Every structure is written in C-alpha cells, then in structure tokens.
XYZ file of C-alpha atoms in Angstrom:
674
model
C 13.588 -12.984 45.542
C 10.009 -11.794 45.832
C 10.258 -9.913 42.528
C 11.785 -12.948 40.851
C 8.946 -15.129 42.133
C 6.352 -12.673 40.871
C 8.029 -12.563 37.473
C 8.171 -16.346 37.329
C 4.462 -16.496 38.079
C 3.745 -13.924 35.392
C 5.449 -16.047 32.785
C 3.043 -18.886 33.489
C 0.024 -16.833 32.457
C -0.904 -14.760 29.425
C -1.859 -11.816 31.609
C -0.886 -10.777 35.096
C -1.085 -7.864 37.480
C 1.936 -7.317 39.671
C 3.595 -4.640 41.796
C 6.937 -2.944 41.303
C 8.786 -0.341 43.273
C 7.614 2.326 40.899
C 3.990 1.400 41.427
C 1.511 -0.961 39.904
C 1.896 -2.294 36.386
C -0.252 -4.398 34.151
C 1.367 -6.967 31.882
C 0.053 -8.720 28.785
C 2.293 -11.547 27.719
C 2.436 -14.592 25.491
C 5.198 -16.503 23.700
C 5.589 -13.724 21.115
C 5.428 -10.405 22.944
C 5.355 -8.772 26.356
C 3.810 -5.351 26.911
C 3.697 -3.530 30.259
C 1.319 -0.702 31.146
C 1.151 1.652 34.107
C -1.855 0.362 36.049
C -2.718 3.891 37.147
C -2.137 6.173 34.120
C -2.587 3.538 31.390
C 0.718 4.547 29.761
C 2.562 1.905 27.736
C 5.828 1.548 29.681
C 7.659 -1.358 28.034
C 7.304 -3.608 25.016
C 9.541 -6.580 24.229
C 9.690 -8.896 21.226
C 10.245 -12.298 22.811
C 11.447 -13.849 19.530
C 14.592 -11.717 19.384
C 14.716 -10.011 22.776
C 14.306 -6.585 21.150
C 13.105 -4.095 23.786
C 11.056 -1.980 21.416
C 9.850 0.331 24.199
C 12.392 0.446 27.012
C 12.531 3.682 29.031
C 9.443 3.842 31.204
C 9.712 7.592 31.687
C 8.834 7.994 27.985
C 5.598 6.045 28.328
C 2.558 7.311 26.403
C -1.058 6.189 26.167
C -3.109 8.019 23.521
C -3.514 11.399 21.867
C -6.442 13.343 20.445
C -6.333 16.282 18.088
C -9.140 18.556 19.236
C -9.163 21.833 17.270
C -10.605 24.680 19.350
C -12.465 26.615 16.698
C -15.710 28.476 16.646
C -17.652 29.725 13.653
C -15.437 32.820 13.831
C -11.743 32.503 14.648
C -10.761 34.339 17.836
C -7.581 34.717 19.869
C -8.869 31.997 22.168
C -9.083 29.464 19.348
C -6.231 27.056 18.726
C -6.223 24.668 15.798
C -3.342 22.449 16.947
C -4.773 21.491 20.307
C -3.342 18.097 21.240
C -4.872 16.245 24.169
C -2.269 13.857 25.633
C -3.497 10.800 27.478
C -0.751 10.904 30.108
C -1.945 14.374 31.114
C -5.500 13.182 31.854
C -7.029 11.820 35.032
C -6.286 8.142 35.584
C -8.524 5.825 33.566
C -10.801 3.091 34.763
C -9.225 -0.263 33.907
C -11.045 -3.465 33.043
C -9.151 -6.734 32.659
C -10.707 -9.868 31.208
C -8.582 -12.780 30.068
C -6.109 -11.653 27.423
C -7.638 -8.206 27.064
C -7.273 -4.918 28.925
C -9.587 -1.937 28.479
C -8.663 1.599 29.564
C -11.484 4.162 29.869
C -10.607 7.851 30.068
C -13.502 10.210 30.798
C -13.218 13.959 30.395
C -10.426 15.589 28.376
C -8.312 18.653 28.903
C -5.189 20.204 27.374
C -2.845 22.954 28.493
C -4.765 25.378 26.269
C -8.225 24.530 27.601
C -9.723 26.358 30.543
C -11.999 23.495 31.487
C -12.532 19.829 30.845
C -14.758 18.725 27.948
C -17.063 15.707 27.771
C -15.118 13.208 25.688
C -14.632 9.541 26.551
C -11.933 7.393 25.004
C -12.080 3.635 25.429
C -8.805 1.981 24.417
C -8.598 -1.807 24.168
C -5.420 -3.910 23.968
C -5.803 -7.628 23.200
C -3.329 -10.464 22.956
C -3.734 -12.493 19.764
C -2.083 -15.715 18.717
C 0.477 -13.619 16.817
C 0.876 -10.379 18.737
C -1.265 -7.450 19.852
C -4.446 -5.811 18.649
C -5.274 -2.188 19.479
C -8.927 -1.179 19.153
C -11.420 1.106 20.881
C -13.847 3.964 20.407
C -14.253 7.633 21.219
C -17.502 9.317 22.297
C -17.609 13.022 21.584
C -20.078 15.030 23.641
C -17.999 18.205 23.440
C -18.533 21.251 21.234
C -15.382 20.487 19.209
C -14.692 17.915 16.471
C -12.061 15.244 17.111
C -9.805 15.061 14.066
C -7.681 12.059 14.972
C -7.039 9.557 17.744
C -3.503 8.186 18.192
C -3.738 4.566 19.355
C -1.350 2.956 19.916
C 1.021 5.727 20.883
C 4.475 4.338 21.663
C 6.829 6.759 23.376
C 9.947 5.310 21.750
C 10.963 2.722 19.191
C 14.484 1.795 20.192
C 17.169 1.095 17.619
C 18.083 -2.533 18.395
C 21.527 -2.450 16.785
C 23.138 0.899 15.966
C 25.689 -0.809 13.704
C 23.030 -1.410 11.045
C 20.184 0.652 9.536
C 16.629 0.514 10.819
C 13.939 1.004 8.152
C 10.236 1.470 7.881
C 8.580 0.363 4.671
C 5.394 -0.581 2.840
C 4.621 -2.737 -0.193
C 6.115 -0.097 -2.519
C 8.312 2.238 -0.470
C 11.151 2.166 2.057
C 12.791 4.839 4.217
C 15.419 4.872 6.928
C 14.593 5.558 10.543
C 18.228 5.199 11.631
C 20.943 6.413 11.155
C 19.247 8.765 8.680
C 15.713 9.979 9.253
C 13.519 11.052 6.329
C 11.568 14.213 7.224
C 8.219 14.316 5.453
C 6.547 17.608 6.319
C 2.779 17.377 6.456
C 0.426 20.189 5.554
C -0.748 20.189 9.169
C 2.712 21.236 10.396
C 5.135 19.268 12.573
C 7.198 19.989 15.670
C 9.917 17.403 14.927
C 11.240 15.552 11.877
C 8.324 13.320 10.916
C 7.843 10.436 8.480
C 4.388 9.074 7.655
C 2.573 6.391 5.681
C -1.131 6.016 4.959
C -2.901 2.728 5.684
C -4.487 0.853 4.024
C -3.286 2.539 0.823
C 0.176 1.114 1.529
C -1.177 -2.250 2.762
C 1.032 -2.422 5.863
C 3.809 -0.744 7.806
C 6.970 -2.755 8.412
C 9.799 -1.712 10.765
C 12.924 -3.839 10.536
C 16.655 -4.255 10.354
C 18.337 -7.403 9.006
C 17.472 -9.535 12.033
C 14.103 -8.484 13.497
C 11.095 -6.250 13.043
C 7.404 -5.626 13.578
C 4.336 -5.275 11.350
C 1.415 -2.836 11.679
C -1.708 -3.416 9.575
C -5.488 -3.804 9.350
C -6.937 -7.263 8.775
C -10.135 -5.916 7.237
C -10.822 -2.902 5.045
C -10.764 0.050 7.455
C -13.548 2.600 7.743
C -11.132 5.417 8.536
C -7.799 6.442 7.127
C -4.894 5.696 9.448
C -1.657 7.666 9.202
C 1.314 5.983 10.832
C 3.893 8.517 11.973
C 7.400 8.475 13.374
C 8.803 11.578 15.094
C 12.505 12.058 15.777
C 12.708 13.898 19.098
C 14.382 16.338 19.767
C 15.621 16.311 16.156
C 18.740 15.859 14.037
C 22.273 16.045 15.390
C 23.507 17.008 11.936
C 21.421 17.315 8.765
C 19.224 14.187 8.307
C 21.317 12.148 10.805
C 19.953 10.826 14.105
C 21.783 11.550 17.349
C 23.604 8.413 18.541
C 23.388 9.533 22.164
C 20.503 8.616 24.472
C 20.239 12.240 25.539
C 21.023 15.528 23.805
C 20.567 19.103 25.026
C 18.942 17.791 28.179
C 16.207 15.868 26.337
C 15.908 12.146 25.814
C 16.542 11.114 22.206
C 13.863 8.828 20.806
C 11.814 7.886 17.773
C 8.142 8.121 18.745
C 5.518 6.047 16.922
C 1.790 6.725 16.566
C -1.044 5.164 14.603
C -3.301 8.164 13.941
C -6.901 7.219 13.186
C -8.322 10.172 11.217
C -11.897 9.916 12.445
C -13.224 13.504 12.233
C -15.693 12.642 14.959
C -18.112 15.548 15.212
C -19.966 16.638 18.361
C -22.583 14.123 19.443
C -21.007 11.216 17.533
C -19.145 8.015 18.363
C -16.209 6.741 16.287
C -15.186 3.096 16.534
C -11.514 2.681 15.668
C -10.421 0.152 13.076
C -8.433 -2.585 14.870
C -4.668 -2.299 14.394
C -2.522 -5.450 14.392
C 0.932 -5.092 15.944
C 3.030 -8.216 15.365
C 6.733 -8.725 16.108
C 9.041 -11.240 14.454
C 12.640 -12.439 14.188
C 14.430 -12.758 10.861
C 14.639 -10.962 7.530
C 12.003 -8.598 6.161
C 10.324 -11.422 4.245
C 9.292 -12.979 7.575
C 7.295 -9.858 8.341
C 5.685 -9.793 4.892
C 4.680 -13.436 5.454
C 2.819 -12.433 8.618
C 0.745 -9.891 6.730
C 0.249 -12.085 3.686
C -0.987 -15.023 5.737
C -3.110 -13.060 8.189
C -5.176 -10.579 6.207
C -8.814 -11.468 5.769
C -9.181 -11.000 2.032
C -6.230 -12.946 0.636
C -4.772 -11.436 -2.474
C -3.640 -14.891 -3.579
C -7.232 -16.028 -4.079
C -8.066 -15.462 -7.719
C -11.636 -14.624 -8.651
C -13.479 -17.722 -9.790
C -15.012 -15.938 -12.770
C -11.786 -14.422 -14.112
C -11.543 -15.107 -17.872
C -8.879 -17.717 -18.507
C -7.089 -15.722 -21.222
C -5.992 -13.108 -18.666
C -3.956 -15.725 -16.806
C -1.854 -16.567 -19.896
C 1.553 -15.106 -20.835
C 0.610 -12.116 -23.009
C 2.217 -9.021 -24.477
C 0.147 -5.852 -24.209
C 0.479 -2.418 -25.784
C -0.999 0.857 -24.596
C -2.333 2.991 -27.465
C -4.203 6.267 -27.781
C -6.901 6.703 -30.421
C -9.211 9.337 -31.866
C -11.518 6.990 -33.800
C -12.150 3.375 -34.736
C -9.778 3.491 -37.703
C -6.899 4.305 -35.334
C -7.688 1.190 -33.327
C -7.719 -1.042 -36.438
C -4.409 0.392 -37.629
C -2.760 -0.282 -34.256
C -4.176 -3.810 -34.204
C -2.722 -4.621 -37.638
C 0.701 -3.170 -36.810
C 0.965 -4.536 -33.279
C 0.013 -8.088 -34.260
C 3.162 -8.226 -36.406
C 5.204 -7.334 -33.292
C 3.787 -10.099 -31.115
C 1.185 -8.026 -29.240
C -1.888 -9.919 -27.986
C -3.851 -7.196 -26.164
C -4.363 -3.474 -26.804
C -4.946 -1.244 -23.768
C -6.844 1.692 -25.253
C -7.047 5.260 -24.019
C -8.592 8.317 -25.683
C -11.674 6.325 -26.670
C -14.195 8.447 -24.739
C -15.056 12.128 -24.471
C -16.772 14.206 -21.788
C -18.915 17.227 -22.622
C -21.953 18.957 -21.090
C -22.185 16.428 -18.299
C -22.191 13.394 -20.584
C -19.697 10.712 -21.650
C -19.561 9.625 -25.314
C -17.305 7.305 -27.303
C -15.322 8.151 -30.438
C -16.883 7.275 -33.838
C -16.577 3.832 -35.347
C -15.310 2.246 -32.154
C -17.746 -0.608 -31.602
C -17.330 -1.955 -35.122
C -13.540 -1.607 -34.882
C -13.474 -3.602 -31.620
C -15.385 -6.435 -33.286
C -12.944 -6.538 -36.223
C -9.942 -6.562 -33.888
C -11.402 -9.473 -31.953
C -12.008 -11.375 -35.208
C -8.272 -11.032 -35.895
C -7.443 -12.471 -32.454
C -6.579 -9.162 -30.770
C -8.027 -8.558 -27.309
C -9.247 -5.028 -26.525
C -9.204 -3.592 -22.996
C -10.427 -0.018 -22.494
C -8.765 2.317 -20.011
C -11.315 4.141 -17.875
C -11.344 6.743 -15.149
C -14.800 6.893 -13.667
C -14.361 10.105 -11.699
C -11.942 12.237 -13.719
C -13.354 15.199 -15.663
C -11.914 17.999 -17.784
C -12.298 21.344 -15.995
C -12.137 23.138 -19.364
C -14.915 21.112 -21.007
C -18.306 22.717 -21.698
C -20.733 22.067 -18.876
C -18.045 21.611 -16.220
C -19.069 24.496 -13.961
C -22.778 23.753 -13.929
C -22.472 19.949 -13.685
C -19.273 19.079 -11.796
C -17.687 21.979 -9.983
C -19.784 21.377 -6.861
C -18.655 17.736 -6.691
C -14.931 18.432 -6.423
C -13.379 17.026 -3.263
C -12.461 19.636 -0.674
C -10.187 19.742 2.385
C -11.297 20.637 5.948
C -11.103 24.332 5.053
C -13.453 23.873 2.058
C -10.634 24.306 -0.465
C -10.636 21.934 -3.488
C -7.683 19.555 -3.665
C -7.824 19.846 -7.449
C -10.450 20.578 -10.081
C -10.446 17.272 -11.953
C -11.438 14.482 -9.519
C -15.084 13.993 -8.639
C -15.999 12.772 -5.171
C -16.848 9.041 -5.344
C -18.389 9.216 -1.864
C -21.202 11.378 -3.252
C -24.144 9.073 -4.122
C -25.063 11.453 -6.960
C -21.649 10.937 -8.585
C -21.757 7.162 -8.311
C -25.196 7.230 -9.935
C -23.935 9.575 -12.671
C -20.962 7.282 -13.390
C -23.220 4.253 -13.740
C -25.786 5.998 -15.937
C -23.194 7.584 -18.251
C -20.548 4.891 -18.605
C -22.773 1.837 -18.735
C -24.651 3.180 -21.757
C -21.466 3.129 -23.889
C -21.629 0.181 -26.342
C -17.826 -0.061 -26.566
C -17.494 -0.803 -22.865
C -19.694 -3.858 -23.289
C -18.166 -4.891 -26.620
C -14.558 -4.845 -25.389
C -12.858 -7.723 -23.582
C -12.652 -5.684 -20.393
C -11.527 -2.449 -18.817
C -8.744 -1.080 -16.632
C -9.844 1.643 -14.254
C -7.172 4.265 -13.758
C -8.292 5.183 -10.246
C -5.985 7.824 -8.806
C -8.528 9.424 -6.518
C -7.525 7.534 -3.429
C -3.779 8.117 -3.690
C -3.285 11.537 -5.342
C -3.526 13.668 -2.197
C -7.314 13.507 -2.342
C -7.542 11.034 0.506
C -10.691 12.446 2.115
C -13.579 14.764 1.312
C -15.114 17.301 3.683
C -17.920 18.731 1.569
C -21.123 18.380 3.597
C -23.286 18.945 0.507
C -22.122 15.640 -1.024
C -24.290 13.597 1.344
C -21.506 11.644 3.006
C -19.749 11.716 6.351
C -17.517 14.725 7.008
C -13.981 13.547 6.254
C -15.023 10.328 4.503
C -11.976 8.543 2.973
C -12.068 8.571 -0.819
C -11.253 4.873 -1.026
C -14.571 4.004 0.645
C -16.545 5.537 -2.211
C -14.239 4.091 -4.856
C -14.674 0.593 -3.432
C -18.451 0.948 -3.693
C -18.270 2.352 -7.216
C -15.761 -0.207 -8.492
C -17.847 -3.071 -7.125
C -21.052 -1.719 -8.668
C -19.413 -1.211 -12.087
C -17.775 -4.640 -12.083
C -21.089 -6.326 -11.254
C -22.943 -4.364 -13.934
C -20.444 -5.145 -16.689
C -20.213 -8.818 -15.710
C -23.723 -9.192 -17.123
C -22.252 -8.580 -20.611
C -20.140 -11.732 -20.507
C -16.680 -12.625 -19.293
C -15.176 -9.163 -18.980
C -11.874 -8.571 -17.198
C -11.936 -5.823 -14.590
C -8.478 -4.421 -13.873
C -7.112 -1.691 -11.645
C -3.886 0.278 -11.320
C -1.862 -0.163 -8.130
C -4.916 -1.242 -6.177
C -4.857 -2.325 -2.569
C -5.425 -5.890 -1.391
C -8.982 -5.225 -0.323
C -9.922 -4.555 -3.961
C -8.976 -8.101 -4.961
C -12.571 -9.236 -4.690
C -13.502 -6.567 -7.259
C -10.677 -6.637 -9.800
C -9.239 -9.576 -11.705
C -5.727 -8.128 -11.751
C -3.773 -4.899 -11.843
C -0.973 -2.906 -13.417
C 1.806 -2.166 -10.948
C 3.921 0.957 -11.110
C 6.832 0.641 -8.691
C 10.611 0.875 -8.692
C 12.928 -2.100 -9.277
C 13.176 -2.801 -5.549
C 9.463 -3.466 -5.083
C 8.271 -5.606 -7.995
C 9.204 -8.755 -6.101
C 7.454 -7.657 -2.902
C 4.217 -6.961 -4.802
C 4.358 -10.340 -6.490
C 5.315 -12.205 -3.328
C 2.325 -10.728 -1.494
C 0.068 -11.884 -4.298
C 1.493 -14.944 -6.012
C -1.503 -15.753 -8.269
C -3.442 -12.678 -9.416
C -2.554 -11.390 -12.929
C -0.231 -8.379 -12.872
C 1.031 -6.110 -15.631
C 4.159 -3.989 -15.755
C 4.709 -0.964 -18.019
C 7.618 -1.149 -20.452
C 8.731 2.367 -21.398
C 10.884 3.210 -24.368
C 13.995 4.364 -22.511
C 14.113 1.388 -20.116
C 12.419 -1.234 -22.247
C 14.655 -4.264 -21.660
C 14.799 -3.468 -17.971
C 10.991 -3.457 -17.812
C 10.723 -6.679 -19.833
C 13.208 -8.353 -17.496
C 11.201 -7.229 -14.460
C 8.124 -8.784 -16.031
C 10.028 -12.041 -16.565
C 11.494 -12.010 -13.053
C 8.176 -11.414 -11.343
C 5.657 -13.334 -13.447
C 4.042 -10.215 -14.846
C 2.803 -9.468 -18.338
C 4.417 -6.792 -20.498
C 2.587 -3.558 -21.396
C 4.476 -1.529 -23.997
C 3.975 2.168 -23.193
C 5.894 4.033 -25.897
C 5.249 7.721 -26.620
C 8.890 8.705 -27.121
C 8.641 9.758 -30.743
C 6.208 7.138 -32.007
C 3.331 4.954 -30.779
C 4.146 2.273 -33.349
C 5.966 -0.680 -31.836
C 7.473 -1.475 -35.258
C 9.549 1.698 -34.912
C 11.357 0.039 -31.989
C 12.422 -3.306 -33.495
C 14.919 -4.185 -30.764
C 12.243 -3.744 -28.089
C 9.691 -5.790 -30.018
C 12.163 -8.583 -30.807
C 13.204 -8.977 -27.183
C 9.593 -8.928 -26.036
C 8.682 -11.660 -28.555
C 11.635 -13.801 -27.471
C 10.729 -13.468 -23.780
C 7.113 -14.461 -24.460
C 8.312 -17.435 -26.507
C 10.533 -18.488 -23.608
C 7.598 -18.217 -21.210
C 5.359 -20.260 -23.473
C 8.012 -22.929 -23.935
C 8.823 -23.242 -20.216
C 5.430 -22.278 -18.780
C 5.425 -25.236 -16.425
C 8.624 -23.977 -14.772
C 8.162 -20.195 -14.652
C 4.529 -19.309 -15.394
C 2.204 -22.042 -14.159
C 4.382 -22.126 -11.068
C 4.433 -20.397 -7.680
C 6.612 -17.327 -7.181
C 8.846 -18.005 -4.158
C 11.076 -14.907 -4.042
C 14.669 -16.087 -3.309
C 13.862 -19.261 -1.413
C 15.761 -22.403 -2.293
C 18.444 -20.899 -4.530
C 21.854 -19.277 -4.274
C 22.841 -16.816 -7.029
C 26.038 -14.764 -7.299
C 27.295 -12.212 -9.807
C 27.429 -8.497 -10.506
C 24.306 -6.382 -11.146
C 21.963 -9.352 -10.878
C 18.354 -9.743 -9.820
C 16.752 -13.152 -9.509
C 13.516 -14.937 -8.598
C 12.682 -18.522 -7.701
C 9.631 -20.433 -8.968
C 8.258 -23.760 -7.743
C 6.418 -25.884 -10.329
C 3.411 -28.038 -9.498
C 5.672 -31.106 -9.547
C 7.903 -29.511 -6.890
C 10.815 -28.720 -9.206
C 12.441 -25.281 -8.868
C 13.600 -22.786 -11.441
C 15.480 -19.553 -10.981
C 15.181 -16.569 -13.352
C 18.238 -14.306 -13.356
C 18.520 -10.900 -15.074
C 21.617 -8.783 -15.611
C 20.416 -5.227 -14.967
C 23.631 -3.552 -16.096
C 23.319 -1.386 -19.206
C 26.809 -2.116 -20.488
C 28.556 -4.918 -18.576
C 28.273 -8.654 -18.942
C 28.018 -10.664 -15.730
C 29.200 -14.143 -14.838
C 26.271 -15.858 -13.150
C 26.822 -18.666 -10.667
C 23.728 -20.405 -9.374
C 22.760 -23.448 -7.372
C 19.483 -24.884 -6.158
C 19.476 -26.233 -2.646
C 18.705 -29.832 -3.562
C 21.788 -30.209 -5.809
C 19.656 -31.424 -8.717
C 20.953 -31.542 -12.292
C 20.233 -28.239 -13.999
C 19.615 -26.912 -17.493
C 19.351 -23.344 -18.741
C 17.858 -21.303 -21.566
C 17.843 -17.641 -22.582
C 15.537 -15.471 -24.703
C 18.241 -15.331 -27.365
C 18.989 -19.082 -27.193
C 15.831 -20.915 -26.020
C 17.091 -24.496 -26.503
C 17.951 -26.238 -23.211
C 21.642 -26.612 -22.392
C 23.299 -28.347 -19.480
C 24.186 -25.893 -16.738
C 27.689 -26.347 -15.386
C 27.418 -23.922 -12.460
C 28.127 -20.652 -14.297
C 26.967 -18.819 -17.410
C 27.990 -15.531 -19.030
C 25.016 -13.166 -19.178
C 24.990 -10.192 -21.554
C 23.902 -6.716 -20.385
C 20.136 -6.399 -19.875
C 19.574 -10.038 -20.727
C 18.154 -12.925 -18.711
C 18.506 -16.651 -18.170
C 16.268 -19.412 -16.800
C 18.037 -22.139 -14.812
C 15.810 -25.148 -14.149
C 15.864 -28.522 -12.519
C 16.157 -31.125 -15.254
C-alpha cells in the first residue's frame, strides 16, 4: 500500500524522489514520458513512453549513465598505452546530484577505467531536463587530465527493448532506414567495434527515428550543433544466426539487448571544457510520420520558411538540364538545342579551371551567358568551393598542406580543402568572387560534398582551427559568406546539394539525391523550399514521376551516349507533358501544400501517391505507376467524398473520375476535387 501511495503521489508531480526496495531512485515524469534514475550511481534504470506504454528501458540491471573515450597515449607509444580506453560512468564513484524543478544534474568528479592505475582529473556534468514534449540531455566535461577526451556518450541507454517482436523495429533518418529487429545491420567503424554496431551522424542526417508501425522515439538537435554526434546501436552479445537478433532475453549467460548511445565527438584536449550540444529525446504513439512531425515542428530553423529574397522564378515549375562545357560556344549550342525540348534552366559544369593556385573561367563564357538570358534561358553554374585537382600544376605548393587529416595525421583524400581553415575560406572568396561569369549567371549550385564524404572532421593543428573541428562548421561559414557576397550582384539563386536543414537560411533550395522511398520524407519535412531531382537516362520516367509526386523540378542528367536531350525524344516529350500538366493545374498540385498521404485512400499495384492541399482547401492526389511493364488499375477516394476529376500527362483535359482509372506503366494521373 505504501508503495502504491508513493507512486500515486509521484504521478501528481513532474519530478519526485522516492524509495524502493532496491534503494533510492529519482524520477522525472510528465504526461509524455517517465524516466527513472538510480539516485546513488546516476544510472538510467527505466524509461517509459506514456503515450503507448512502451517500456523502452526496462531491466534495471542493464542501467547505464555515461561513457568517455579517453585514449591513453603519450608522444611515443608504449606497452602501457591503450587507445580504446573506455571510461564507464557506472564504474565511477557516485555523483553529486542536484535537483531543481523539472531538471536533474549529475556531477561525476575523477575518472578511472580498468586499464588506469590511478584516477585522473576529469569532471562530467550531465543534465536531464523535462520539456513539454519529452527529455533534453545536455551537460559539459572539464578535462584537467593529461589525455584528450575523444567522445562523451550522453545519453547512454543500456537497452532499447523491442516492443512487439511480431513486427520489425527500425531506425532511420531523412534519407536512410535500417532494421534493428529482427535483422540488425552491422556497420563496422574504422575505430573498431566489440559488437554488431549501426551508426548515424547528426546533424548530417537531420534526426534519428526509432519506430515500428505503432510507436517510436525521435533524437535530434534543435539548433546547429557545435560538435558531431554519432548515434550508435550495439547488439549485445551479438547475432544468433547471421544478421538475425536473438529472440531470447538471455543467450550464453548474457542478457540480450540493443544498447543506444549518443556519442558527442568533442576531442576535448587537456585544460579545456566542452559543452555538449543538447539532445532532444521525444517519444510518440502512431506511424513514423508522427515522429517526423515532432522534428519538423520543433526545430529552431524551420525548413518550411522560404528566404524572403529568393527570386520568384525559382519557385515556378521548371525543367532543368545539366550540361558540361569547355567554352562559351558549347553553352550557346546547348541553350539552342535544349529550348526546343522544353528546358528552362541550364545547370552548367566544366565552366571553371584550377591551375597554379588560381581559379579561371573558360573563354567566351560571360558573353554566352548574356545571349542565353536574352533567349529566355536561365543559367545556373555548378560550383565546388573546396575541391581541387591533385594533378594540377601548383597543387603541392599551394594546397597539399590544406588537405583534411584524421586524428593520426593521415589525409582522408587529396582533393578536398579544409573549409575550417581561415586561409582557405579567404582563398575561396578572393578567387571565386573575381570570376565575371559567377556574377553574370542567374545563380549557382554548390556541390558541397566535404561534410558527408567521410571527411567529417579535420585534425590538422596548422589550419588554425580547433582539433577535430567538424567540416560542416567551416562550410556553413563559407556558404554564408559567399551567398552574402554574390547577393550584391542582384537576385542570384544560391542552391545546395542534399544540404541539411540548418543551411536553409543560406540556400534558396537544393537538389536531392535519394532513393524512391525517401523523396516524400524530404518534401514533407520541407513543404515550401524549391527542390530539384535528377532525371537519369536509364530511369528517366521514374525520375520525372518522382518530381511530379513530390513537387520537385526536373533536372535532366544524361551522359549515357549523348548530352543532347533531343537524342532522347521520349524522355523530352514526357518531361514537356508533365510540365504542361503542372502549369495547367498549378493551383492544385504546385501552388499547394504537400501533405504526404493525408486525406486520401489509393489502391492498386506498384503505385506511389502524394496528396496536395490547395489554398482554397481542396485536395488533389497524384498517383504514379512505377512498374516498368505492367498497367495498374487505380482506385482512389478523398475523405470528404467530393466529386472528382482527373487528368494525365498524355491526356491533360479534365475527365470525370468514376472511382477507378487504368494507368499505363511509368505514367501518372492527377485526381482532383472538382
């Protein structure tokens, strides 16, 4: 009875401190989540999603608090050194605990591992706060030891239970998805792993989502983080059979679990303090879209807010083509040929050269751009501020020293300059901004692969930046500086490729490069900003349909045997018909809000569909048959039972919709409220 009374009292307050038979515990609780800590060790013992009843962390014996990676290395490696020296929070002396309102702070002073002869002077301050949605994990680490701290794991959750073993449990991001159960994807890291491990990098991937069909949780940063965070799942003790999780709770005398950690890669050197970027941990009930809504609505810099100074033409339905040139005459030839095929914008590569530490443009380009614009063709130049040719004259003397290196001083590659180096950002501005073509064109698209091509961080101390500085930090600075500088030349569009949400205040739009399963998620997260999708020769109609489904503009990217769109008449004709359909029904499917699948029911084989809500409240559904060779009978209904009409790229005139329509392979249909 006494325990029941204590529990009843706890439910009346957001936070409470109460006793159990196992000892003292500390509970943070609101209407969304309950989390229980050991009031002595600080270990997270239990976590429950109150929406669905999912006991995310259940077995108290598996409780964890934090981890540090503290490599024991001197200037010369000895037998006493150990690179993989993990300091586990539950092995430390009990922390001091401070409780104030809806926040608990744990303070661990002095750290030691099984490989260390004596304690070192490191203090970790971990903070857990209740928010109106869930939990926030923050804190800082003070390093007064002789060793660098590579990462801090916070939160560290000893198990993520599988809520329903009859269905799969996934973890995913805006453009990727993997199983956690019943199959576990093992992603070996270069640092080595003890158990099957799967990781994602935040904020490159925007968020981490864990879910089945009925519930889930989200992990993300509200603001642009200072440090890179690697989320990791470990399957302990490992597979039962190849790639398959054990179904038992215990195997070979060890408890089976999936352990979760958010690893803040701080590289905190001796004498420094690292303040962790706050991590949001929010649970929910429902389908995966409910979790995406939490992130979309909660992040600080909303992707749905379009820049006020974005040129209006970029927001129109347009067909683009990517071309490669050697001179201005090439550009004029492409403009003449592409106009006949319904192309409105040329995305131009090959227009600049790098040699002896300088960037130059190809001959005749500025005049050619002006002539193209007179003919109504927009010109956007593809750039890559920090990519250089290692074989070009002047490379060794000018750029070799600015290659990004790993913690062991080994270059990741020999082509990407370090954007965190102030000298490189200054070089980019001085070299690129002097090019007349960049100011004459209608805009640029920066092909920035530095921050996601395994060059996540740089450790070269000679570059004049923090040891282990994330690449994205320098790219954000550089992109912002270049966008501001070029804005002085008029209404120039600034575009990126697969950029993260925090770059929305820099770029006007982006080109996405994802699989079929993730176009809709990218658009749903950002319902307004202009997006482009590449249409390749072999999968052209599929790409065009994805553009139609997800309110994205087409970019023809050919290069099969010809760069001339006229050599692919079937591709060009379908692209023209889709643009004509968009122009004709812009109110329903372009100047409307993308609403994923909400408010419509669609059935049929090999179909993908999207719902749009017009400004007048009327809905339209776009349906595409993604089969290469089979027609599909489409049945569709909108939830309000309104009278419907339909149109296709091949037959754009409205027809009354009787509930079904036959859809040819790789074709599409728009079904609209009348």
